[in-house]
Amino acid sequence: MRGVSALLFALSLLGVAHADSLQPEIDYWRVPWENSRPRDPDVDRNGIVWFVGQTGDYVASFDPKNEQFRKIDLDKGVGPHNLIVGEDDHLWYSGNRVGHIGRINPANGSIEKIPLPRDVRDPHTLIGDGNGHIWFTAQASNYIGRFTLAGRKTDVVRASV
């Protein structure tokens, strides 16, 4: 409680009556591809916001400076669940319905598809660890995986139920 009191006191010295009067400014932009379930954004080094359209089978970007969207179509039925901007500055997405992890070169839109072991059919949530690995879950097939960027090696462990 002492920290909250100190914060309120400091804000009052700045001429702010209540901390709740500090409202962030939030801008909104409508994604131009309706009913495509845009989700899981990540931001690259240039401030470009990247996201996937899970039911629209795409990876897209939004540049807040010029308020422009750009779309990279994936194969029909991929169902990308999420996307991360990798430490290699490429885009990595989980091909949830087709059992692969995809790597996109953001400069030209080229796609590399990395197939997963046969039983790992639904990569779900990718997380980069900053040490050359991308970790993921496989939701319905009940695996946890680690993809190593160098050598393109995938290791999986079946989770107990």
mmCIF file with all atom_site columns, N, CA and C in Angstrom, residues 6 9-10 16 25 31 35 40 44 47 55-56 77 91 101 106 141:
data_model
loop_
_atom_site.group_PDB
_atom_site.id
_atom_site.type_symbol
_atom_site.label_atom_id
_atom_site.label_alt_id
_atom_site.label_comp_id
_atom_site.label_asym_id
_atom_site.label_entity_id
_atom_site.label_seq_id
_atom_site.pdbx_PDB_ins_code
_atom_site.Cartn_x
_atom_site.Cartn_y
_atom_site.Cartn_z
_atom_site.occupancy
_atom_site.B_iso_or_equiv
_atom_site.pdbx_formal_charge
_atom_site.auth_seq_id
_atom_site.auth_comp_id
_atom_site.auth_asym_id
_atom_site.auth_atom_id
_atom_site.pdbx_PDB_model_num
ATOM 1  N N  . ALA A 1 6   ? 2.634   6.445   -2.362  1.00 0.00 ? 6   ALA A N  1
ATOM 2  C CA . ALA A 1 6   ? 3.736   7.252   -2.880  1.00 0.00 ? 6   ALA A CA 1
ATOM 3  C C  . ALA A 1 6   ? 3.476   7.659   -4.329  1.00 0.00 ? 6   ALA A C  1
ATOM 4  N N  . PHE A 1 9   ? 0.844   10.389  -4.363  1.00 0.00 ? 9   PHE A N  1
ATOM 5  C CA . PHE A 1 9   ? 1.451   11.631  -3.904  1.00 0.00 ? 9   PHE A CA 1
ATOM 6  C C  . PHE A 1 9   ? 2.294   12.250  -5.018  1.00 0.00 ? 9   PHE A C  1
ATOM 7  N N  . ALA A 1 10  ? 3.087   11.413  -5.693  1.00 0.00 ? 10  ALA A N  1
ATOM 8  C CA . ALA A 1 10  ? 3.938   11.918  -6.771  1.00 0.00 ? 10  ALA A CA 1
ATOM 9  C C  . ALA A 1 10  ? 3.092   12.482  -7.903  1.00 0.00 ? 10  ALA A C  1
ATOM 10 N N  . VAL A 1 16  ? -1.730  16.097  -11.153 1.00 0.00 ? 16  VAL A N  1
ATOM 11 C CA . VAL A 1 16  ? -2.714  15.102  -11.555 1.00 0.00 ? 16  VAL A CA 1
ATOM 12 C C  . VAL A 1 16  ? -3.508  14.729  -10.316 1.00 0.00 ? 16  VAL A C  1
ATOM 13 N N  . GLU A 1 25  ? -3.930  6.694   -24.851 1.00 0.00 ? 25  GLU A N  1
ATOM 14 C CA . GLU A 1 25  ? -4.588  6.905   -26.128 1.00 0.00 ? 25  GLU A CA 1
ATOM 15 C C  . GLU A 1 25  ? -4.482  5.612   -26.929 1.00 0.00 ? 25  GLU A C  1
ATOM 16 N N  . VAL A 1 31  ? -9.204  -4.572  -39.646 1.00 0.00 ? 31  VAL A N  1
ATOM 17 C CA . VAL A 1 31  ? -8.518  -5.469  -40.570 1.00 0.00 ? 31  VAL A CA 1
ATOM 18 C C  . VAL A 1 31  ? -9.414  -5.613  -41.802 1.00 0.00 ? 31  VAL A C  1
ATOM 19 N N  . ASN A 1 35  ? -14.165 -11.584 -41.210 1.00 0.00 ? 35  ASN A N  1
ATOM 20 C CA . ASN A 1 35  ? -14.414 -12.949 -40.771 1.00 0.00 ? 35  ASN A CA 1
ATOM 21 C C  . ASN A 1 35  ? -13.208 -13.868 -40.973 1.00 0.00 ? 35  ASN A C  1
ATOM 22 N N  . ASP A 1 40  ? -3.026  -12.909 -32.623 1.00 0.00 ? 40  ASP A N  1
ATOM 23 C CA . ASP A 1 40  ? -1.660  -13.121 -32.137 1.00 0.00 ? 40  ASP A CA 1
ATOM 24 C C  . ASP A 1 40  ? -0.616  -12.241 -32.823 1.00 0.00 ? 40  ASP A C  1
ATOM 25 N N  . ASP A 1 44  ? 7.879   -6.308  -35.456 1.00 0.00 ? 44  ASP A N  1
ATOM 26 C CA . ASP A 1 44  ? 9.274   -6.469  -35.883 1.00 0.00 ? 44  ASP A CA 1
ATOM 27 C C  . ASP A 1 44  ? 10.108  -5.252  -35.486 1.00 0.00 ? 44  ASP A C  1
ATOM 28 N N  . GLY A 1 47  ? 8.862   -1.740  -36.314 1.00 0.00 ? 47  GLY A N  1
ATOM 29 C CA . GLY A 1 47  ? 7.571   -1.294  -35.811 1.00 0.00 ? 47  GLY A CA 1
ATOM 30 C C  . GLY A 1 47  ? 6.387   -1.796  -36.611 1.00 0.00 ? 47  GLY A C  1
ATOM 31 N N  . THR A 1 55  ? -8.771  -18.217 -39.854 1.00 0.00 ? 55  THR A N  1
ATOM 32 C CA . THR A 1 55  ? -9.724  -18.827 -40.776 1.00 0.00 ? 55  THR A CA 1
ATOM 33 C C  . THR A 1 55  ? -9.587  -18.290 -42.193 1.00 0.00 ? 55  THR A C  1
ATOM 34 N N  . GLY A 1 56  ? -8.762  -17.262 -42.363 1.00 0.00 ? 56  GLY A N  1
ATOM 35 C CA . GLY A 1 56  ? -8.531  -16.695 -43.691 1.00 0.00 ? 56  GLY A CA 1
ATOM 36 C C  . GLY A 1 56  ? -7.262  -17.216 -44.343 1.00 0.00 ? 56  GLY A C  1
ATOM 37 N N  . GLY A 1 77  ? -6.583  -23.900 -46.026 1.00 0.00 ? 77  GLY A N  1
ATOM 38 C CA . GLY A 1 77  ? -6.701  -24.913 -44.990 1.00 0.00 ? 77  GLY A CA 1
ATOM 39 C C  . GLY A 1 77  ? -5.554  -24.981 -44.002 1.00 0.00 ? 77  GLY A C  1
ATOM 40 N N  . LEU A 1 91  ? 9.413   -14.405 -40.331 1.00 0.00 ? 91  LEU A N  1
ATOM 41 C CA . LEU A 1 91  ? 8.148   -14.663 -39.658 1.00 0.00 ? 91  LEU A CA 1
ATOM 42 C C  . LEU A 1 91  ? 7.954   -16.165 -39.554 1.00 0.00 ? 91  LEU A C  1
ATOM 43 N N  . ILE A 1 101 ? 5.388   -26.081 -39.508 1.00 0.00 ? 101 ILE A N  1
ATOM 44 C CA . ILE A 1 101 ? 5.767   -24.741 -39.068 1.00 0.00 ? 101 ILE A CA 1
ATOM 45 C C  . ILE A 1 101 ? 6.241   -24.030 -40.325 1.00 0.00 ? 101 ILE A C  1
ATOM 46 N N  . PRO A 1 106 ? 9.883   -11.855 -44.906 1.00 0.00 ? 106 PRO A N  1
ATOM 47 C CA . PRO A 1 106 ? 8.972   -10.715 -45.025 1.00 0.00 ? 106 PRO A CA 1
ATOM 48 C C  . PRO A 1 106 ? 9.281   -9.791  -46.201 1.00 0.00 ? 106 PRO A C  1
ATOM 49 N N  . SER A 1 141 ? -2.799  -33.342 -30.403 1.00 0.00 ? 141 SER A N  1
ATOM 50 C CA . SER A 1 141 ? -1.951  -34.537 -30.458 1.00 0.00 ? 141 SER A CA 1
ATOM 51 C C  . SER A 1 141 ? -1.066  -34.671 -29.222 1.00 0.00 ? 141 SER A C  1
#
